[in-house]
Coordinates of C-alpha atoms (C1' of nucleotides) in Angstrom, one line a residue:
Chain A
M10 CA 63.0 123.9 113.2
G11 CA 62.2 121.0 110.9
Q12 CA 64.0 120.3 107.7
G13 CA 62.9 122.1 104.5
V14 CA 61.6 125.0 106.5
P15 CA 63.2 128.4 105.9
A16 CA 65.3 129.2 108.9
G17 CA 67.4 132.3 109.8
G18 CA 66.6 134.0 106.5
R19 CA 68.4 131.3 104.5
I20 CA 66.4 129.8 101.8
V21 CA 66.2 126.0 102.1
R22 CA 65.2 124.5 98.8
P23 CA 62.8 121.6 98.9
N24 CA 64.2 118.2 98.5
P25 CA 64.0 116.5 95.2
I26 CA 60.9 114.5 95.8
A27 CA 58.8 111.9 94.0
D28 CA 55.1 112.4 94.0
D29 CA 53.3 109.9 96.1
G30 CA 51.8 107.5 93.7
S31 CA 48.4 106.0 94.3
D32 CA 46.9 102.5 94.3
Q33 CA 47.0 102.6 90.5
K34 CA 50.2 104.4 90.0
F35 CA 53.8 104.2 91.2
C36 CA 55.8 107.2 92.5
S37 CA 57.1 108.9 89.5
T38 CA 60.7 108.1 90.4
C39 CA 59.7 104.5 91.4
A40 CA 62.5 102.0 91.1
F41 CA 60.3 99.5 89.3
G42 CA 57.4 101.5 87.7
A43 CA 59.2 102.8 84.7
A44 CA 61.0 99.6 84.1
C45 CA 57.9 97.4 84.2
V46 CA 55.4 99.6 82.4
G47 CA 55.7 99.3 78.7
N48 CA 57.7 96.1 79.2
G49 CA 54.9 93.6 78.9
V50 CA 53.7 93.8 82.5
D51 CA 50.0 94.3 82.5
K52 CA 48.2 96.5 84.9
I53 CA 46.9 93.7 87.1
R54 CA 50.3 92.2 87.7
L55 CA 51.8 95.6 88.2
S56 CA 49.3 96.1 91.0
E57 CA 50.6 93.0 92.7
L58 CA 54.0 94.6 92.8
H59 CA 52.4 97.7 94.1
C60 CA 50.8 95.8 96.9
L61 CA 54.0 94.8 98.5
V62 CA 55.4 98.3 98.6
E63 CA 55.4 100.0 102.0
H64 CA 56.1 103.7 102.4
V65 CA 58.5 104.4 105.2
G66 CA 59.8 107.7 106.7
P67 CA 60.4 110.5 106.8
Y68 CA 63.9 110.1 108.3
R69 CA 65.8 113.1 109.7
P70 CA 69.4 113.9 108.8
G71 CA 71.7 111.4 110.5
Q72 CA 69.0 108.7 111.1
S73 CA 69.7 105.2 109.9
I74 CA 67.4 103.4 107.5
V75 CA 69.3 100.2 108.0
R76 CA 72.3 99.4 110.2
T77 CA 75.3 97.1 109.5
G78 CA 74.3 93.7 110.9
D79 CA 70.6 94.2 110.8
R80 CA 68.8 91.1 109.5
F81 CA 68.1 91.5 105.8
G82 CA 64.5 91.5 104.9
A83 CA 63.9 94.1 102.4
I84 CA 65.4 96.4 99.8
F85 CA 64.5 100.1 99.7
A86 CA 63.9 102.6 97.0
V87 CA 64.6 106.2 97.8
R88 CA 61.5 108.4 97.3
S89 CA 63.0 111.7 98.3
G90 CA 66.2 113.0 99.8
T91 CA 69.7 111.5 99.7
V92 CA 71.0 108.4 101.5
K93 CA 74.6 107.7 102.2
T94 CA 75.8 104.1 102.6
R95 CA 78.9 103.6 104.7
L96 CA 80.9 101.2 106.8
V97 CA 82.4 102.1 110.2
D98 CA 85.5 100.1 111.2
L99 CA 86.5 99.1 114.7
E100 CA 88.5 102.3 115.2
G101 CA 85.5 104.4 114.3
R102 CA 86.8 105.4 110.9
E103 CA 84.1 105.8 108.3
L104 CA 84.2 104.5 104.7
V105 CA 81.6 106.0 102.4
L106 CA 80.4 103.5 99.9
G107 CA 77.9 105.6 97.9
F108 CA 75.1 108.1 97.7
H109 CA 71.6 107.2 96.7
L110 CA 69.2 109.6 95.0
P111 CA 65.5 109.3 94.5
G112 CA 64.6 106.3 92.4
E113 CA 67.7 104.4 93.4
L114 CA 67.8 101.2 95.4
I115 CA 69.5 100.3 98.7
G116 CA 70.1 96.9 100.1
L117 CA 71.0 94.9 97.0
N118 CA 74.4 94.1 98.5
A119 CA 72.7 92.4 101.5
I120 CA 71.0 89.5 99.8
H121 CA 73.8 87.0 100.0
A122 CA 74.8 87.6 103.7
E123 CA 71.3 87.8 105.0
T124 CA 72.4 90.8 107.0
Y125 CA 73.0 94.3 105.8
P126 CA 76.7 94.8 105.2
C127 CA 76.6 98.6 105.7
D128 CA 74.7 101.4 107.2
A129 CA 72.3 103.5 105.2
V130 CA 72.0 107.0 106.7
A131 CA 69.7 109.8 105.7
L132 CA 71.7 113.0 104.7
D133 CA 68.6 115.2 104.6
T134 CA 64.9 114.4 105.0
V135 CA 64.4 111.0 103.4
E136 CA 61.4 108.9 102.5
V137 CA 61.8 105.4 101.1
C138 CA 59.7 102.6 99.7
R139 CA 60.2 99.3 101.4
F140 CA 60.0 96.1 99.3
S141 CA 60.0 92.9 101.3
F142 CA 62.6 90.8 99.6
P143 CA 61.1 87.4 100.1
A144 CA 57.8 88.7 98.7
L145 CA 59.6 90.4 95.8
A146 CA 61.5 87.2 95.0
T147 CA 58.3 85.2 95.0
L148 CA 56.7 87.7 92.7
A149 CA 59.8 87.6 90.5
T150 CA 59.2 83.8 89.9
R151 CA 55.7 84.6 88.6
I152 CA 56.5 87.8 86.7
P153 CA 59.7 87.3 84.6
Q154 CA 59.9 91.0 84.0
V155 CA 60.3 91.7 87.7
Q156 CA 63.0 89.0 87.9
Q157 CA 64.7 90.5 84.9
E158 CA 64.6 94.0 86.4
L159 CA 66.2 92.8 89.6
F160 CA 68.9 91.1 87.7
R161 CA 69.4 94.2 85.6
R162 CA 69.7 96.5 88.7
L163 CA 72.1 94.2 90.4
S164 CA 74.2 93.9 87.2
K165 CA 74.2 97.6 86.6
D166 CA 75.3 98.4 90.2
L167 CA 78.0 95.7 89.9
G168 CA 79.4 97.2 86.7
E169 CA 79.5 100.6 88.1
A170 CA 81.1 99.5 91.3
N171 CA 83.8 97.8 89.2
L172 CA 84.6 101.0 87.4
R173 CA 84.9 103.1 90.5
K174 CA 88.3 101.6 91.4
Q175 CA 90.2 103.5 88.7
E176 CA 93.4 105.4 89.5
A177 CA 92.7 109.0 88.9
T178 CA 93.8 112.5 89.9
A179 CA 91.7 114.5 92.3
D180 CA 90.6 116.7 89.4
E181 CA 89.4 113.7 87.5
R182 CA 87.5 112.3 90.4
L183 CA 85.7 115.5 91.3
A184 CA 84.8 116.4 87.8
A185 CA 83.4 112.9 87.3
F186 CA 81.6 113.1 90.6
V187 CA 79.6 116.2 89.8
L188 CA 78.9 115.1 86.3
N189 CA 77.7 111.8 87.6
L190 CA 75.4 113.4 90.1
S191 CA 74.1 115.7 87.5
A192 CA 73.3 112.9 85.1
R193 CA 71.5 111.0 87.8
Y194 CA 69.4 113.9 88.7
E195 CA 68.7 114.6 85.1
A196 CA 67.6 111.0 84.5
R197 CA 64.9 111.5 87.2
G198 CA 63.7 114.7 85.7
F199 CA 65.6 117.3 87.8
P200 CA 67.6 120.1 86.3
A201 CA 71.0 118.9 85.2
D202 CA 73.1 122.0 85.5
S203 CA 72.3 123.1 89.0
L204 CA 72.6 120.7 91.8
H205 CA 72.6 120.7 95.6
L206 CA 75.0 118.5 97.4
A207 CA 73.3 116.9 100.3
M208 CA 76.6 115.5 101.7
S209 CA 79.5 117.3 103.4
R210 CA 82.9 117.9 101.8
S211 CA 84.4 115.2 104.0
D212 CA 81.7 112.7 102.8
I213 CA 82.6 113.5 99.3
A214 CA 86.3 113.3 100.0
N215 CA 85.9 110.0 101.8
Y216 CA 83.8 108.6 99.0
L217 CA 86.3 109.7 96.4
G218 CA 89.4 108.5 98.4
L219 CA 90.7 112.1 98.9
A220 CA 91.2 114.4 101.8
A221 CA 88.5 117.0 102.5
E222 CA 91.0 119.7 102.1
T223 CA 91.7 118.5 98.6
V224 CA 88.0 118.6 97.7
S225 CA 87.9 122.2 98.8
R226 CA 91.0 123.1 96.9
V227 CA 89.9 121.5 93.7
L228 CA 86.4 122.9 93.8
R229 CA 87.9 126.3 94.3
R230 CA 90.2 125.9 91.3
F231 CA 87.3 124.6 89.2
Q232 CA 85.4 127.8 90.2
D233 CA 88.4 130.0 89.5
T234 CA 88.8 128.5 86.0
G235 CA 85.1 129.0 85.4
L236 CA 84.1 125.3 85.1
L237 CA 81.5 125.7 87.8
K238 CA 80.1 128.0 90.4
V239 CA 80.2 126.9 94.1
D240 CA 78.1 128.4 96.8
G241 CA 78.3 126.3 99.9
R242 CA 76.6 123.1 98.9
D243 CA 75.0 124.5 95.7
V244 CA 76.9 123.8 92.6
K245 CA 76.2 125.3 89.2
L246 CA 77.8 123.5 86.2
C247 CA 79.0 126.2 83.8
E248 CA 81.3 124.4 81.4
V249 CA 80.0 120.9 81.1
A250 CA 82.2 120.1 78.0
A251 CA 85.3 121.2 79.9
L252 CA 84.3 119.2 82.9
R253 CA 83.8 116.2 80.7
D254 CA 87.2 116.8 79.3
V255 CA 88.8 116.8 82.7
A256 CA 87.0 113.6 83.6
K257 CA 87.4 111.9 80.3
N258 CA 89.7 109.2 81.6
L259 CA 87.0 108.1 84.1
L260 CA 84.0 108.3 81.8
H261 CA 85.9 105.4 80.3
R262 CA 86.3 104.1 76.9
Chain B
M10 CA 104.5 73.5 72.9
G11 CA 101.2 73.4 74.7
Q12 CA 100.6 74.7 78.1
G13 CA 101.1 72.5 81.1
V14 CA 103.8 70.5 79.4
P15 CA 107.2 70.5 80.9
A16 CA 109.4 72.7 78.7
G17 CA 113.1 73.6 79.0
G18 CA 113.6 71.7 82.2
R19 CA 111.3 74.0 84.1
I20 CA 108.5 72.2 85.9
V21 CA 105.1 73.6 84.9
R22 CA 102.6 72.8 87.5
P23 CA 99.2 71.6 86.4
N24 CA 96.4 74.2 86.5
P25 CA 94.0 74.0 89.4
I26 CA 91.3 72.1 87.6
A27 CA 87.8 70.9 88.3
D28 CA 86.9 67.3 87.4
D29 CA 84.6 66.9 84.6
G30 CA 81.4 66.0 86.1
S31 CA 79.0 63.7 84.4
D32 CA 75.3 63.6 83.5
Q33 CA 74.5 63.1 87.1
K34 CA 77.1 65.2 88.7
F35 CA 78.5 68.7 88.4
C36 CA 82.1 69.6 88.2
S37 CA 83.4 69.7 91.8
T38 CA 84.0 73.4 91.6
C39 CA 80.8 74.0 89.8
A40 CA 79.3 77.5 90.3
F41 CA 75.9 76.1 91.1
G42 CA 76.3 72.5 92.2
A43 CA 77.3 73.0 95.7
A44 CA 74.9 75.8 96.2
C45 CA 71.9 73.9 95.0
V46 CA 72.6 70.4 96.4
G47 CA 71.4 70.2 100.0
N48 CA 69.4 73.3 99.4
G49 CA 66.1 71.6 98.6
V50 CA 66.7 71.1 94.9
D51 CA 65.9 67.6 94.0
K52 CA 68.0 65.5 91.5
I53 CA 65.6 65.8 88.7
R54 CA 65.5 69.6 88.7
L55 CA 69.2 69.7 89.2
S56 CA 69.6 67.8 86.0
E57 CA 67.5 70.5 84.3
L58 CA 70.2 73.0 85.3
H59 CA 72.8 70.6 84.2
C60 CA 71.2 70.3 80.7
L61 CA 71.9 73.9 79.9
V62 CA 75.6 73.8 80.7
E63 CA 78.0 73.7 77.8
H64 CA 81.7 73.1 78.3
V65 CA 83.8 75.4 76.3
G66 CA 87.5 75.6 75.8
P67 CA 90.4 75.2 76.3
Y68 CA 91.5 78.7 75.7
R69 CA 95.2 79.5 75.4
P70 CA 96.9 82.3 77.4
G71 CA 95.9 85.6 75.9
Q72 CA 92.7 84.3 74.1
S73 CA 89.5 86.1 74.8
I74 CA 86.5 84.3 76.2
V75 CA 84.3 87.3 75.7
R76 CA 85.1 90.7 74.3
T77 CA 83.8 94.2 75.2
G78 CA 80.7 94.9 73.1
D79 CA 79.9 91.2 72.3
R80 CA 76.2 90.6 72.5
F81 CA 75.4 89.2 76.0
G82 CA 74.0 85.7 75.8
A83 CA 75.5 83.7 78.6
I84 CA 77.4 83.8 81.9
F85 CA 80.4 81.6 82.3
A86 CA 81.8 79.6 85.2
V87 CA 85.6 79.0 85.2
R88 CA 86.3 75.3 85.3
S89 CA 90.1 75.5 85.3
G90 CA 92.8 78.2 84.9
T91 CA 92.6 81.9 85.7
V92 CA 90.6 84.5 83.8
K93 CA 91.4 88.3 83.8
T94 CA 88.6 90.8 83.2
R95 CA 89.7 94.1 81.9
L96 CA 88.8 97.3 80.0
V97 CA 90.9 98.8 77.3
D98 CA 90.4 102.6 76.8
L99 CA 90.7 104.5 73.6
E100 CA 94.4 105.2 74.1
G101 CA 95.0 101.5 74.6
R102 CA 95.5 101.7 78.3
E103 CA 94.3 98.6 80.2
L104 CA 92.3 98.6 83.4
V105 CA 92.2 95.3 85.1
L106 CA 88.9 94.7 86.8
G107 CA 89.4 91.3 88.4
F108 CA 90.8 87.8 88.3
H109 CA 88.5 84.8 88.2
L110 CA 89.5 81.4 89.7
P111 CA 87.9 78.0 89.1
G112 CA 84.3 78.0 90.4
E113 CA 83.8 81.7 89.9
L114 CA 81.4 83.4 87.5
I115 CA 82.1 85.8 84.6
G116 CA 79.5 88.0 82.8
L117 CA 77.2 89.0 85.6
N118 CA 78.0 92.6 84.9
A119 CA 76.7 92.2 81.4
I120 CA 73.0 91.5 82.1
H121 CA 71.8 95.1 82.1
A122 CA 73.5 96.4 79.0
E123 CA 72.9 93.3 76.9
T124 CA 76.5 93.5 75.8
Y125 CA 79.6 92.5 77.7
P126 CA 81.1 95.6 79.3
C127 CA 84.7 94.2 79.5
D128 CA 87.0 91.6 78.0
A129 CA 87.5 88.3 79.7
V130 CA 91.0 87.0 78.8
A131 CA 92.6 83.6 79.7
L132 CA 95.8 84.0 81.6
D133 CA 96.8 80.4 81.3
T134 CA 95.0 77.4 79.9
V135 CA 91.3 77.9 80.7
E136 CA 88.2 75.9 80.5
V137 CA 84.8 77.3 81.2
C138 CA 81.1 76.2 81.5
R139 CA 78.7 78.3 79.5
F140 CA 75.2 79.0 80.9
S141 CA 72.8 80.5 78.4
F142 CA 71.4 83.3 80.3
P143 CA 67.9 83.4 78.9
A144 CA 67.6 79.6 79.6
L145 CA 69.0 80.2 83.1
A146 CA 66.6 83.0 83.8
T147 CA 63.7 80.9 82.6
L148 CA 64.8 78.0 84.8
A149 CA 65.1 80.5 87.7
T150 CA 61.5 81.3 87.5
R151 CA 60.7 77.6 87.9
I152 CA 63.3 76.8 90.5
P153 CA 63.4 79.4 93.2
Q154 CA 66.7 78.1 94.5
V155 CA 68.3 78.9 91.2
Q156 CA 66.9 82.4 91.2
Q157 CA 68.1 82.8 94.8
E158 CA 71.5 81.6 94.0
L159 CA 71.8 84.1 91.1
F160 CA 70.7 86.9 93.3
R161 CA 73.2 85.8 95.9
R162 CA 76.1 85.7 93.5
L163 CA 75.3 89.1 92.1
S164 CA 74.8 90.5 95.6
K165 CA 78.1 89.1 96.8
D166 CA 80.1 90.4 93.9
L167 CA 78.5 93.8 94.4
G168 CA 79.4 93.9 98.0
E169 CA 83.0 92.9 97.3
A170 CA 83.3 95.4 94.5
N171 CA 82.1 98.1 96.8
L172 CA 84.8 97.3 99.3
R173 CA 87.6 97.4 96.8
K174 CA 87.7 101.1 96.6
Q175 CA 89.3 101.7 99.9
E176 CA 92.3 104.0 100.4
A177 CA 95.2 101.8 101.4
T178 CA 99.0 101.7 101.3
A179 CA 100.8 99.5 98.8
D180 CA 101.6 97.1 101.7
E181 CA 98.0 96.8 102.7
R182 CA 96.8 96.2 99.2
L183 CA 99.4 93.5 98.4
A184 CA 99.0 91.7 101.7
A185 CA 95.2 91.7 101.2
F186 CA 95.6 90.5 97.7
V187 CA 97.6 87.4 98.4
L188 CA 95.4 86.6 101.4
N189 CA 92.3 86.9 99.3
L190 CA 93.7 84.7 96.5
S191 CA 94.8 82.2 99.2
A192 CA 91.3 82.2 100.7
R193 CA 89.6 81.7 97.4
Y194 CA 91.8 78.8 96.5
E195 CA 91.3 77.3 99.9
A196 CA 87.5 77.6 99.5
R197 CA 87.8 75.4 96.4
G198 CA 89.9 72.8 98.1
F199 CA 93.4 73.9 96.9
P200 CA 96.3 74.4 99.3
A201 CA 96.0 77.8 101.1
D202 CA 99.6 78.5 101.9
S203 CA 101.2 77.9 98.5
L204 CA 99.9 79.6 95.5
H205 CA 100.8 80.3 91.9
L206 CA 100.1 83.7 90.4
A207 CA 98.8 83.3 86.9
M208 CA 99.0 87.0 86.3
S209 CA 102.0 89.2 85.7
R210 CA 103.3 91.8 88.1
S211 CA 101.9 94.6 86.0
D212 CA 98.4 92.9 86.0
I213 CA 98.6 92.8 89.7
A214 CA 99.7 96.4 89.9
N215 CA 97.0 97.5 87.5
Y216 CA 94.4 95.7 89.5
L217 CA 95.5 97.2 92.8
G218 CA 96.0 100.7 91.4
L219 CA 99.8 100.6 91.8
A220 CA 102.9 100.7 89.6
A221 CA 104.5 97.4 88.7
E222 CA 107.7 98.5 90.3
T223 CA 105.9 99.0 93.6
V224 CA 104.6 95.5 93.4
S225 CA 108.1 94.2 92.9
R226 CA 109.5 96.3 95.8
V227 CA 106.8 95.4 98.2
L228 CA 107.0 91.7 97.5
R229 CA 110.7 91.8 98.0
R230 CA 110.3 93.5 101.3
F231 CA 107.7 91.0 102.4
Q232 CA 110.2 88.3 101.6
D233 CA 113.0 90.1 103.3
T234 CA 110.9 90.4 106.5
G235 CA 109.9 86.7 106.3
L236 CA 106.2 87.2 105.6
L237 CA 106.3 85.1 102.4
K238 CA 108.6 83.5 100.0
V239 CA 108.6 84.5 96.4
D240 CA 110.0 82.5 93.5
G241 CA 108.9 84.1 90.3
R242 CA 105.1 83.6 90.2
D243 CA 105.1 81.0 93.0
V244 CA 104.3 82.5 96.4
K245 CA 104.5 80.7 99.7
L246 CA 102.7 82.3 102.6
C247 CA 104.9 82.0 105.7
E248 CA 103.5 84.4 108.3
V249 CA 99.8 84.5 107.7
A250 CA 99.0 86.2 110.9
A251 CA 101.6 88.9 110.2
L252 CA 100.1 89.3 106.7
R253 CA 96.7 89.7 108.1
D254 CA 98.0 92.3 110.5
V255 CA 99.5 94.3 107.6
A256 CA 96.2 94.0 105.7
K257 CA 93.9 94.5 108.7
N258 CA 92.5 97.8 107.6
L259 CA 91.3 96.2 104.4
L260 CA 89.9 93.0 105.8
H261 CA 87.6 95.6 107.4
R262 CA 85.8 95.7 110.6
Chain C
dA1 C1' 124.5 81.6 68.1
dT2 C1' 122.4 85.7 68.0
dC3 C1' 118.9 88.8 68.3
dC4 C1' 114.7 90.4 70.2
dG5 C1' 110.8 91.2 73.3
dG6 C1' 108.5 90.2 77.8
dC7 C1' 108.9 90.2 82.4
dC8 C1' 111.0 91.3 86.6
dA9 C1' 114.1 93.8 89.7
dT10 C1' 116.4 97.9 91.6
dG11 C1' 118.1 102.7 92.0
dA12 C1' 117.5 107.9 91.5
dC13 C1' 114.3 111.5 91.4
dG14 C1' 109.9 114.2 91.2
dT15 C1' 105.2 115.3 92.6
dA16 C1' 100.3 114.9 93.8
dC17 C1' 98.1 114.8 97.6
dG18 C1' 97.9 113.8 102.6
dT19 C1' 98.7 115.9 107.2
dC20 C1' 99.0 119.6 110.3
dA21 C1' 97.7 124.0 111.7
dA22 C1' 95.2 128.3 111.7
dG23 C1' 91.3 131.1 110.9
dC24 C1' 86.4 132.1 109.7
dG25 C1' 81.2 132.1 109.5
dG26 C1' 77.0 129.8 111.3
dT27 C1' 74.4 127.3 114.7
dT28 C1' 73.3 125.7 119.3
dC29 C1' 73.2 125.9 124.0
dC30 C1' 73.9 127.9 128.3
Chain D
dG16 C1' 75.8 137.7 125.3
dG17 C1' 79.5 134.3 124.8
dA18 C1' 81.5 129.8 124.5
dA19 C1' 81.8 125.6 122.1
dC20 C1' 81.3 123.2 118.0
dC21 C1' 81.0 122.0 113.2
dG22 C1' 81.8 122.6 108.3
dC23 C1' 84.6 124.8 105.2
dT24 C1' 88.8 127.1 103.5
dT25 C1' 93.6 128.2 102.8
dG26 C1' 98.6 127.8 103.6
dA27 C1' 103.1 125.3 104.7
dC28 C1' 105.4 121.0 104.7
dG29 C1' 106.4 116.0 104.2
dT30 C1' 106.1 111.5 102.1
dA31 C1' 104.4 107.4 99.6
dC32 C1' 104.4 106.1 95.5
dG33 C1' 104.8 107.1 90.4
dT34 C1' 108.0 107.8 86.6
dC35 C1' 112.2 107.1 84.3
dA36 C1' 116.2 104.6 83.4
dT37 C1' 119.2 100.5 83.6
dG38 C1' 120.2 95.8 83.6
dG39 C1' 119.4 90.8 84.1
dC40 C1' 116.9 86.6 82.8
dC41 C1' 114.3 83.6 79.9
dG42 C1' 111.9 81.9 75.8
dG43 C1' 111.0 82.1 70.9
dA44 C1' 112.1 83.2 66.2
dT45 C1' 115.6 83.6 62.6

DNA sequence: ATCCGGCCATGACGTACGTCAAGCGGTTCC
DNA sequence: GGAACCGCTTGACGTACGTCATGGCCGGAT
């Protein structure tokens, strides 16, 4: 019935999930914890940050965490599961903007407009931490490290968004995509060579600017040439070096 | 000899340029002035912001304002002229990330890495205002409106960068491109229907993910169908409504 | 004057990837 | 049980746009 419960004999692997944290400790994948600790923020001030966090969820697949046009009041850090951000145009066509894994932030692109400019939709069972933005901004004026961390996050996302517009073949895009996911999982302590795609082929295609059929075909070819092993949404990276070589034009420099 | 001086009988139009500002007043196109005035920032605090501005330039066409890898220490606001940001990969291929008009900021994508991730190159005669980032960040902790304005700018750029990855035909891209330039000039008080392209066809093509030949062909067709008038790098928008219609899928929603 | 190098335009041709169509396994709902 | 649906795959075919090649124009250097 529910998510994450074995059904029909098929093994459903647990979501990557952050532990809960406590009053004295952030979730292990917390968006701010790691950045602030060991960065001159003492425990007392850290607990101030902790106070304004609110755990929200779980959301079921397909449920919206925020919707386009909702009044902006908070940013969210993914605690567990995968979130897709997307636009839907007047004719109902979808444009997938990105996927957000545990530890990553949602809503930074909403600050200036004061409404969320896109939907954030759970792809599987999702839990998030909610940071009231006015409270966070106020705290940022008192704790420079928090301000700095916000600037850094925004700046990083901006830089990455800028790079994503490169011309590239379907092979390059897909190789870069799986390597990128792999690296992001690894950075949060999950295995790097074996990953589960929470999103459909057509979401991947849409995100990469390809057709879903092309995604299928390229993944198949990657498997035929031994680069990786595909089983439905489970992907095993076999030849990371070769994948990097395929994607090298996108891993820039 | 210099830029902006009539040469060979050809009229060189002056750059769009912001006036100089004074101790009590920002440049008219200032990146912060308009945002802060009338936003609860009193004159005294505004002058604090003003103190950390440093006018730099002029730069000649082709000169770098910052280079990839330079230590990050400041963000820049364009005062006059047009700046191109770009990456150059190992094989010498260029990737144009964006064009920056008077009043727009450069360097926001450098905060997190502590080095600039791309080159910023003058396309014509360029003057900029330099804001030391450590000083600006410190000021931001004392003046919430400054902090807020920085968050807003970062957030806005992020949102726009996210949208730029849409699949689109060459026609859609070019129509959206000229309309976008036009709107940005208009926002700074320059005429909206008549614009001068500071960048070459191949820069435009690179930025839009097209071939330079395609840019030539599409502009020609736009002219043949009366949408606009092209004379070298001068473009006159004739049928704005029709252009919007061509670009409608990219002006999203 | 002459040469050269950018920049721009235009034509001929090839191809990577989109579109269309068909089929298949799994899940849900009657 | 079967029908309907969805996600995924695979094949056949068309096309938008890239690549290559040519030529014209302009400005700068010799």
